Short mmCIF file of C-alpha atoms in Angstrom, two decimals:
data_model
loop_
_atom_site.label_atom_id
_atom_site.label_comp_id
_atom_site.label_asym_id
_atom_site.label_seq_id
_atom_site.Cartn_x
_atom_site.Cartn_y
_atom_site.Cartn_z
CA UNK U 1 -23.58 12.82 -12.05
CA UNK U 2 -26.32 11.65 -9.68
CA UNK U 3 -28.25 10.24 -12.65
CA UNK U 4 -25.15 8.40 -13.88
CA UNK U 5 -24.50 6.95 -10.41
CA UNK U 6 -28.11 5.77 -10.17
CA UNK U 7 -27.81 4.12 -13.59
CA UNK U 8 -24.99 1.90 -12.33
CA UNK U 9 -27.41 0.05 -10.07
CA UNK U 10 -24.73 -0.36 -7.42
CA UNK U 11 -23.17 1.57 -4.59
CA UNK U 12 -20.59 4.35 -4.60
CA UNK U 13 -19.08 5.91 -1.49
CA UNK U 14 -16.00 7.47 0.08
CA UNK U 15 -14.49 6.73 3.47
CA UNK U 16 -11.45 7.79 5.45
CA UNK U 17 -9.27 6.36 8.18
CA UNK U 18 -6.25 7.66 10.06
CA UNK U 19 -3.97 6.70 7.15
CA UNK U 20 -6.00 6.65 3.95
CA UNK U 21 -8.94 8.05 2.00
CA UNK U 22 -10.82 5.55 -0.15
CA UNK U 23 -13.27 6.07 -3.02
CA UNK U 24 -15.08 2.87 -3.90
CA UNK U 25 -17.76 1.62 -6.29
CA UNK U 26 -19.63 -1.70 -6.31
CA UNK U 27 -21.51 -2.23 -9.57
CA UNK U 28 -22.36 -4.61 -12.40
CA UNK U 29 -19.46 -5.49 -14.68
CA UNK U 30 -20.74 -3.47 -17.64
CA UNK U 31 -20.69 -0.35 -15.47
CA UNK U 32 -16.94 -0.41 -14.77
CA UNK U 33 -15.94 2.23 -17.38
CA UNK U 34 -18.61 4.64 -16.13
CA UNK U 35 -17.75 3.95 -12.48
CA UNK U 36 -14.03 4.69 -13.01
CA UNK U 37 -14.95 7.84 -14.95
CA UNK U 38 -17.18 9.09 -12.12
CA UNK U 39 -14.58 8.30 -9.46
CA UNK U 40 -11.89 10.09 -11.47
CA UNK U 41 -14.08 13.15 -11.94
CA UNK U 42 -14.93 13.20 -8.25
CA UNK U 43 -11.30 12.93 -7.19
CA UNK U 44 -9.67 15.21 -9.75
CA UNK U 45 -12.35 17.80 -10.53
CA UNK U 46 -14.44 18.40 -7.39
CA UNK U 47 -16.61 21.52 -7.43
CA UNK U 48 -17.08 21.89 -3.65
CA UNK U 49 -20.18 24.03 -4.12
CA UNK U 50 -20.98 26.41 -1.28
CA UNK U 51 -24.43 24.94 -0.61
CA UNK U 52 -23.04 21.39 -0.56
CA UNK U 53 -20.27 22.37 1.85
CA UNK U 54 -22.79 23.93 4.22
CA UNK U 55 -24.85 20.74 4.18
CA UNK U 56 -21.75 18.70 4.95
CA UNK U 57 -20.74 21.07 7.75
CA UNK U 58 -24.06 20.42 9.46
CA UNK U 59 -23.63 16.69 8.92
CA UNK U 60 -20.11 16.87 10.37
CA UNK U 61 -21.34 18.71 13.47
CA UNK U 62 -24.01 16.08 14.02
CA UNK U 63 -21.52 13.25 13.55
CA UNK U 64 -19.05 14.79 15.97
CA UNK U 65 -21.76 15.25 18.60
CA UNK U 66 -23.02 11.70 18.18
CA UNK U 67 -19.64 9.99 18.26
CA UNK U 68 -18.42 11.97 21.25
CA UNK U 69 -21.53 11.14 23.25
CA UNK U 70 -20.77 7.41 23.13
CA UNK U 71 -17.92 5.94 25.22
CA UNK U 72 -17.36 3.12 22.71
CA UNK U 73 -16.41 5.65 20.01
CA UNK U 74 -14.96 8.44 22.14
CA UNK U 75 -12.55 6.33 24.21
CA UNK U 76 -10.59 4.89 21.23
CA UNK U 77 -10.03 8.54 20.24
CA UNK U 78 -8.76 9.28 23.74
CA UNK U 79 -6.54 6.19 23.52
CA UNK U 80 -4.84 7.42 20.34
CA UNK U 81 -4.62 10.94 21.74
CA UNK U 82 -2.63 9.72 24.75
CA UNK U 83 -0.63 7.02 22.97
CA UNK U 84 0.73 9.40 20.31
CA UNK U 85 0.72 12.70 22.13
CA UNK U 86 0.73 15.67 19.77
CA UNK U 87 1.75 13.83 16.59
CA UNK U 88 0.40 11.86 13.61
CA UNK U 89 -2.00 9.21 14.93
CA UNK U 90 -2.62 11.27 18.08
CA UNK U 91 -4.42 13.96 16.12
CA UNK U 92 -8.24 13.74 16.14
CA UNK U 93 -9.85 11.63 13.45
CA UNK U 94 -12.80 14.05 13.40
CA UNK U 95 -12.55 17.77 12.81
CA UNK U 96 -13.02 19.77 16.04
CA UNK U 97 -16.35 21.59 15.95
CA UNK U 98 -14.74 25.02 16.20
CA UNK U 99 -12.77 24.43 12.98
CA UNK U 100 -15.51 23.09 10.75
CA UNK U 101 -16.43 26.57 9.48
CA UNK U 102 -12.79 27.29 8.55
CA UNK U 103 -12.88 24.66 5.80
CA UNK U 104 -13.99 26.14 2.47
CA UNK U 105 -13.85 25.18 -1.19
CA UNK U 106 -10.51 26.89 -1.88
CA UNK U 107 -8.82 25.08 1.01
CA UNK U 108 -10.21 21.70 -0.08
CA UNK U 109 -9.20 22.19 -3.71
CA UNK U 110 -5.67 23.19 -2.69
CA UNK U 111 -5.44 20.26 -0.31
CA UNK U 112 -6.56 17.67 -2.89
CA UNK U 113 -4.15 19.08 -5.48
CA UNK U 114 -1.30 18.75 -3.03
CA UNK U 115 -2.06 15.32 -1.55
CA UNK U 116 -3.69 13.42 -4.42
CA UNK U 117 -0.39 12.76 -6.18
CA UNK U 118 0.11 9.85 -8.60
CA UNK U 119 2.75 8.21 -6.41
CA UNK U 120 0.28 8.21 -3.51
CA UNK U 121 -2.69 6.74 -5.43
CA UNK U 122 -3.51 3.05 -5.87
CA UNK U 123 -6.30 1.95 -8.22
CA UNK U 124 -7.47 -1.52 -7.25
CA UNK U 125 -10.21 -3.66 -8.72
CA UNK U 126 -11.80 -7.07 -8.28
CA UNK U 127 -13.99 -8.95 -10.74
CA UNK U 128 -12.81 -7.35 -13.97
CA UNK U 129 -9.92 -8.24 -16.34
CA UNK U 130 -6.65 -6.69 -15.23
CA UNK U 131 -5.99 -5.25 -18.69
CA UNK U 132 -9.32 -3.42 -18.67
CA UNK U 133 -8.55 -1.77 -15.33
CA UNK U 134 -5.07 -0.76 -16.51
CA UNK U 135 -6.55 0.81 -19.64
CA UNK U 136 -9.16 2.76 -17.65
CA UNK U 137 -6.57 3.90 -15.09
CA UNK U 138 -4.30 5.15 -17.87
CA UNK U 139 -7.21 6.93 -19.56
CA UNK U 140 -8.45 8.80 -16.49
CA UNK U 141 -5.36 9.12 -14.28
CA UNK U 142 -2.39 8.74 -16.67
CA UNK U 143 -1.98 12.51 -17.10
CA UNK U 144 -1.36 13.15 -13.39
CA UNK U 145 1.92 14.69 -12.31
CA UNK U 146 3.15 15.68 -8.87
CA UNK U 147 2.22 19.34 -8.29
CA UNK U 148 4.59 22.18 -7.68
CA UNK U 149 4.90 23.37 -4.11
CA UNK U 150 1.56 24.40 -2.71
CA UNK U 151 0.84 28.09 -2.50
CA UNK U 152 2.11 29.53 0.80
CA UNK U 153 -1.33 31.07 1.35
CA UNK U 154 -2.88 27.74 2.33
CA UNK U 155 -0.10 26.88 4.73
CA UNK U 156 -0.24 30.35 6.26
CA UNK U 157 -3.97 29.78 6.81
CA UNK U 158 -3.24 26.43 8.46
CA UNK U 159 -0.50 27.95 10.59
CA UNK U 160 -2.76 30.83 11.58
CA UNK U 161 -5.54 28.45 12.59
CA UNK U 162 -3.10 26.26 14.49
CA UNK U 163 -1.79 29.24 16.46
CA UNK U 164 -5.23 29.67 18.00
CA UNK U 165 -4.56 26.68 20.26
CA UNK U 166 -1.45 24.89 21.49
CA UNK U 167 -2.48 21.55 20.10
CA UNK U 168 -5.28 20.13 17.97
CA UNK U 169 -7.45 18.50 20.62
CA UNK U 170 -10.09 15.83 20.13
CA UNK U 171 -13.65 17.06 20.28
CA UNK U 172 -14.11 15.85 23.84
CA UNK U 173 -11.36 18.31 24.88
CA UNK U 174 -13.02 21.33 23.32
CA UNK U 175 -14.71 24.20 25.13
CA UNK U 176 -17.88 23.47 23.17
CA UNK U 177 -18.40 20.21 25.02
CA UNK U 178 -21.71 20.27 26.92
CA UNK U 179 -20.04 19.00 30.13
CA UNK U 180 -17.69 21.74 31.42
CA UNK U 181 -16.31 19.52 34.20
CA UNK U 182 -15.27 16.92 31.65
CA UNK U 183 -13.61 19.51 29.45
CA UNK U 184 -11.81 21.12 32.39
CA UNK U 185 -10.37 17.84 33.59
CA UNK U 186 -9.22 16.71 30.16
CA UNK U 187 -7.90 20.10 29.15
CA UNK U 188 -5.83 20.21 32.34
CA UNK U 189 -4.46 16.74 31.63
CA UNK U 190 -3.72 17.65 28.03
CA UNK U 191 -1.99 20.94 28.85
CA UNK U 192 0.29 19.16 31.32
CA UNK U 193 1.57 16.69 28.73
CA UNK U 194 1.46 18.66 25.49
CA UNK U 195 3.38 21.74 24.51
CA UNK U 196 4.38 23.34 21.19
CA UNK U 197 7.90 21.99 21.63
CA UNK U 198 6.55 18.42 21.46
CA UNK U 199 4.82 18.90 18.14
CA UNK U 200 6.81 17.93 15.02
CA UNK U 201 4.51 20.00 12.81
CA UNK U 202 5.98 23.47 13.08
CA UNK U 203 6.91 22.83 9.44
CA UNK U 204 3.54 22.33 7.73
CA UNK U 205 5.02 21.56 4.31
CA UNK U 206 3.90 18.54 2.33
CA UNK U 207 7.30 16.87 2.66
CA UNK U 208 7.28 17.23 6.45
CA UNK U 209 3.73 16.02 6.92
CA UNK U 210 3.84 13.16 4.41
CA UNK U 211 7.07 11.72 5.83
CA UNK U 212 6.23 12.14 9.53
CA UNK U 213 6.52 8.95 11.57
CA UNK U 214 4.28 8.05 14.48
CA UNK U 215 5.97 8.58 17.84
CA UNK U 216 4.51 6.52 20.67
CA UNK U 217 4.78 7.92 24.18
CA UNK U 218 2.00 6.31 26.21
CA UNK U 219 0.38 7.83 29.27
CA UNK U 220 -2.77 7.76 31.33
CA UNK U 221 -5.96 9.78 31.24
CA UNK U 222 -9.09 9.75 33.39
CA UNK U 223 -12.32 11.03 31.87
CA UNK U 224 -14.59 11.91 34.82
CA UNK U 225 -18.23 11.17 34.11
CA UNK U 226 -20.96 10.64 36.70
CA UNK U 227 -24.20 8.77 36.17
CA UNK U 228 -22.98 6.30 33.56
CA UNK U 229 -24.44 2.80 33.45
CA UNK U 230 -20.91 1.40 33.23
CA UNK U 231 -17.37 2.44 34.07
CA UNK U 232 -14.78 1.88 31.34
CA UNK U 233 -11.08 0.97 31.31
CA UNK U 234 -8.69 0.70 28.36
CA UNK U 235 -5.14 -0.65 28.54
CA UNK U 236 -2.87 -0.65 25.47
CA UNK U 237 0.79 -1.12 24.58
CA UNK U 238 2.60 -0.20 21.39
CA UNK U 239 2.71 -3.16 19.02
CA UNK U 240 4.58 -3.80 15.78
CA UNK U 241 3.86 -2.28 12.39
CA UNK U 242 2.06 -4.06 9.57
CA UNK U 243 5.46 -4.58 7.89
CA UNK U 244 6.98 -6.43 10.87
CA UNK U 245 7.18 -10.24 10.76
CA UNK U 246 5.90 -10.31 14.35
CA UNK U 247 2.53 -8.99 13.16
CA UNK U 248 1.36 -12.61 12.92
CA UNK U 249 2.21 -13.65 16.50
CA UNK U 250 0.66 -10.38 17.69
CA UNK U 251 -2.54 -11.12 15.75
CA UNK U 252 -2.66 -14.61 17.28
CA UNK U 253 -2.29 -13.08 20.76
CA UNK U 254 -5.23 -10.78 20.06
CA UNK U 255 -7.32 -13.69 18.81
CA UNK U 256 -6.30 -15.86 21.78
CA UNK U 257 -7.49 -13.18 24.22
CA UNK U 258 -10.67 -12.55 22.20
CA UNK U 259 -13.59 -11.62 24.44
CA UNK U 260 -16.82 -9.76 23.82
CA UNK U 261 -20.07 -9.05 25.65
CA UNK U 262 -21.42 -10.85 28.70
CA UNK U 263 -24.44 -11.96 26.66
CA UNK U 264 -23.94 -14.04 23.53
CA UNK U 265 -26.10 -16.60 21.78
CA UNK U 266 -22.96 -18.71 21.33
CA UNK U 267 -22.40 -20.88 18.31
CA UNK U 268 -19.33 -21.51 16.12
CA UNK U 269 -16.95 -18.62 15.70
CA UNK U 270 -18.39 -16.51 18.55
CA UNK U 271 -15.13 -16.67 20.52
CA UNK U 272 -16.75 -18.33 23.55
CA UNK U 273 -13.54 -20.29 24.19
CA UNK U 274 -11.23 -17.28 24.11
CA UNK U 275 -9.48 -16.33 27.35
CA UNK U 276 -11.45 -13.17 28.09
CA UNK U 277 -14.63 -15.26 28.00
CA UNK U 278 -13.36 -18.29 29.92
CA UNK U 279 -11.15 -16.37 32.40
CA UNK U 280 -13.12 -13.13 32.85
CA UNK U 281 -16.70 -12.89 31.59
CA UNK U 282 -17.65 -16.35 32.86
CA UNK U 283 -16.40 -15.51 36.37
CA UNK U 284 -17.10 -11.82 37.03
CA UNK U 285 -20.77 -10.89 36.63
CA UNK U 286 -20.01 -7.20 37.26
CA UNK U 287 -18.05 -7.00 33.98
CA UNK U 288 -20.48 -6.45 31.12
CA UNK U 289 -17.97 -6.35 28.27
CA UNK U 290 -14.31 -7.36 28.04
CA UNK U 291 -12.39 -7.74 24.80
CA UNK U 292 -8.98 -7.44 23.20
CA UNK U 293 -8.26 -5.11 20.29
CA UNK U 294 -5.52 -4.02 17.94
CA UNK U 295 -5.17 -0.97 15.73
CA UNK U 296 -2.52 -1.67 13.06
CA UNK U 297 -0.78 1.03 11.01
CA UNK U 298 2.11 1.35 8.56
CA UNK U 299 4.73 2.20 11.19
CA UNK U 300 3.18 1.26 14.54
CA UNK U 301 0.20 -0.42 16.20
CA UNK U 302 -1.69 -0.65 19.47
CA UNK U 303 -2.55 -3.92 21.21
CA UNK U 304 -4.69 -3.93 24.31
CA UNK U 305 -7.72 -4.85 26.38
CA UNK U 306 -10.79 -2.96 27.49
CA UNK U 307 -13.55 -3.62 29.99
CA UNK U 308 -16.93 -2.08 30.82
CA UNK U 309 -18.19 -2.83 34.32
CA UNK U 310 -20.86 -1.81 36.81
CA UNK U 311 -20.08 1.20 39.05
CA UNK U 312 -20.14 -0.94 42.21
CA UNK U 313 -17.07 -2.85 40.97
CA UNK U 314 -13.67 -1.31 41.78
CA UNK U 315 -11.35 0.04 39.11
CA UNK U 316 -8.39 -1.53 40.93
CA UNK U 317 -9.92 -5.00 40.66
CA UNK U 318 -10.72 -4.62 36.94
CA UNK U 319 -7.22 -3.33 36.14
CA UNK U 320 -5.82 -6.28 38.11
CA UNK U 321 -7.93 -8.70 36.05
CA UNK U 322 -6.68 -7.18 32.78
CA UNK U 323 -3.05 -7.12 33.98
CA UNK U 324 -3.36 -10.77 35.06
CA UNK U 325 -4.44 -11.82 31.57
CA UNK U 326 -1.37 -10.14 30.08
CA UNK U 327 0.92 -11.65 32.74
CA UNK U 328 -0.25 -15.15 31.83
CA UNK U 329 1.11 -14.60 28.31
CA UNK U 330 4.42 -13.40 29.74
CA UNK U 331 5.08 -16.13 32.28
CA UNK U 332 3.15 -19.21 31.12
CA UNK U 333 3.46 -21.10 27.86
CA UNK U 334 0.23 -21.24 25.85
CA UNK U 335 -1.09 -24.85 25.67
CA UNK U 336 -0.99 -26.45 22.23
CA UNK U 337 -4.77 -26.93 22.02
CA UNK U 338 -5.44 -23.28 22.86
CA UNK U 339 -2.79 -22.06 20.42
CA UNK U 340 -4.17 -24.24 17.63
CA UNK U 341 -7.70 -22.93 18.22
CA UNK U 342 -6.56 -19.29 18.12
CA UNK U 343 -4.63 -19.85 14.88
CA UNK U 344 -7.61 -21.56 13.23
CA UNK U 345 -9.89 -18.72 14.32
CA UNK U 346 -7.52 -16.16 12.81
CA UNK U 347 -7.16 -18.10 9.57
CA UNK U 348 -10.91 -18.54 9.19
CA UNK U 349 -11.50 -14.87 9.95
CA UNK U 350 -9.07 -13.88 7.19
CA UNK U 351 -10.64 -16.31 4.72
CA UNK U 352 -14.22 -15.28 5.50
CA UNK U 353 -13.44 -11.57 5.15
CA UNK U 354 -12.12 -12.17 1.64
CA UNK U 355 -15.50 -13.57 0.58
CA UNK U 356 -16.71 -9.99 0.24
CA UNK U 357 -15.60 -8.31 -2.99
CA UNK U 358 -15.69 -4.87 -1.37
CA UNK U 359 -13.42 -6.04 1.47
CA UNK U 360 -11.17 -7.83 -1.01
CA UNK U 361 -10.61 -4.76 -3.17
CA UNK U 362 -10.07 -2.50 -0.14
CA UNK U 363 -7.53 -4.94 1.28
CA UNK U 364 -5.77 -5.13 -2.09
CA UNK U 365 -5.43 -1.36 -2.30
CA UNK U 366 -4.10 -1.04 1.24
CA UNK U 367 -1.58 -3.86 0.69
CA UNK U 368 -0.18 -2.19 -2.42
CA UNK U 369 0.14 1.10 -0.51
CA UNK U 370 1.95 -0.58 2.39
CA UNK U 371 3.81 -3.56 0.92
CA UNK U 372 3.96 -2.71 -2.76
CA UNK U 373 2.50 -6.16 -3.53
CA UNK U 374 -0.49 -8.35 -2.73
CA UNK U 375 -0.07 -10.68 0.22
CA UNK U 376 -2.48 -13.51 -0.56
CA UNK U 377 -4.76 -15.25 1.93
CA UNK U 378 -2.81 -18.50 1.48
CA UNK U 379 0.48 -16.79 2.31
CA UNK U 380 -1.03 -15.18 5.41
CA UNK U 381 -2.55 -18.49 6.51
CA UNK U 382 0.83 -20.20 6.19
CA UNK U 383 2.53 -17.52 8.28
CA UNK U 384 -0.17 -17.82 10.93
CA UNK U 385 0.27 -21.59 10.94
CA UNK U 386 4.01 -21.19 11.55
CA UNK U 387 3.46 -19.25 14.81
CA UNK U 388 4.64 -21.20 17.88
CA UNK U 389 4.00 -20.88 21.61
CA UNK U 390 7.58 -19.62 21.95
CA UNK U 391 6.79 -16.88 19.41
CA UNK U 392 3.81 -15.75 21.49
CA UNK U 393 5.87 -15.55 24.68
CA UNK U 394 8.72 -13.74 22.91
CA UNK U 395 6.39 -11.17 21.34
CA UNK U 396 4.51 -10.73 24.62
CA UNK U 397 7.78 -9.79 26.35
CA UNK U 398 8.59 -7.47 23.45
CA UNK U 399 5.25 -5.65 23.67
CA UNK U 400 4.41 -5.57 27.37
CA UNK U 401 7.38 -7.06 29.23
CA UNK U 402 9.77 -5.21 31.54
CA UNK U 403 11.70 -3.67 28.62
CA UNK U 404 8.62 -2.54 26.70
CA UNK U 405 7.46 1.02 26.30
CA UNK U 406 5.03 2.36 28.93
CA UNK U 407 1.35 1.52 28.53
CA UNK U 408 -1.52 3.80 27.62
CA UNK U 409 -4.26 3.59 30.25
CA UNK U 410 -7.64 5.30 29.83
CA UNK U 411 -10.49 5.31 32.31
CA UNK U 412 -13.96 6.82 32.13
CA UNK U 413 -16.42 7.13 34.99
CA UNK U 414 -16.42 8.13 38.64
CA UNK U 415 -13.36 6.08 39.63
CA UNK U 416 -9.85 7.29 38.89
CA UNK U 417 -7.14 5.11 37.36
CA UNK U 418 -4.13 6.52 39.22
CA UNK U 419 -3.44 3.14 40.87
CA UNK U 420 -2.51 1.45 37.58
CA UNK U 421 1.34 1.58 38.07
CA UNK U 422 1.02 -0.30 41.38
CA UNK U 423 -1.32 -2.89 39.87
CA UNK U 424 0.86 -3.50 36.81
CA UNK U 425 3.99 -3.82 38.96
CA UNK U 426 2.27 -6.46 41.10
CA UNK U 427 1.65 -8.61 38.01
CA UNK U 428 5.01 -7.90 36.35
CA UNK U 429 3.41 -6.24 33.33
CA UNK U 430 5.16 -3.42 31.51
CA UNK U 431 8.22 -1.42 32.56
CA UNK U 432 8.63 -0.22 36.14
CA UNK U 433 7.23 3.29 36.45
#
């Protein structure tokens, strides 16, 4: 198989996110039949050889250690953990170190048989005739049928493993973490908010897991860490799902806020005129990085701001700065020039991303999974263009106004974040706590 992959003269890889697993190949046109054949063989007939699994276990341990040593990758995990406590998107994206050795070939084969069902698979392509892709899909995947119920032995193994701890914790909450003080603090916080009664996964059947909906709860978490170059603060609210019509105003809000690092070479498209640059980074030299973000999923999303700042700056002041930026969207109408710039930035970002074939085909597959159809760039651009200042204010009140769900607030460093309810109340952001 390695020889066949090399002969394609392209690239073949697999990746996963919180909602999907993707197998993808980029190759010359004449290699499409071979590429689809290799992908099908990899997906449907994996060997999971013992020596290969051991190599991947070591790679997984290294990846977990690396990602959890960096605030920029660890804190988004903590954000999801607190936002969706004990369910769906709140589960760790990376396997906890203590469970890596529990995964063997039999478990993986049983899992792929159960989850790789025809109704859950989308085969997307770009650059080849549609009829050719249909023919290849029928040839290699047309025989698939939904499996019978999975053997109880696998679920009993999962249940047995799960009983070893009250909840599946992110790696930075595990005993194996090299900083006991960090683990102790987080484990205490986690045990106070999570209990078996909160978990919807007592039934580990396929039907229960595949139909589970994300349940947002929000909350706050402080990750104590001394000696860091910067303190970190994350603030997020639950947004709308990818299927909601308000996804476009929400995306414009995120683009309007923008932000980035305190150093930038500037130039077109760098976001230097976004609010977090003009209102924050250009005025507060102690803030090294300040940006908006959104994580969008099939049935929920997160919209928020984060900041990295020097330890001599106060957490209260930084939280007040972030809350002020949200309050401006609640209580002041966005000027027409600023709104037009944000919409153009969003439209150009969408158009530029589609210039990559690999991004195009990934986007196509995800859209079919979520919408059941392709939403073209032109259609998205038109919906963005239709967004008004009134839409932004309405959606802002919906997401982080007084009737919104509580925020998720994460802090990392020496300073605690327990003053956030007072700060948010001062600026009229979020519900009264």
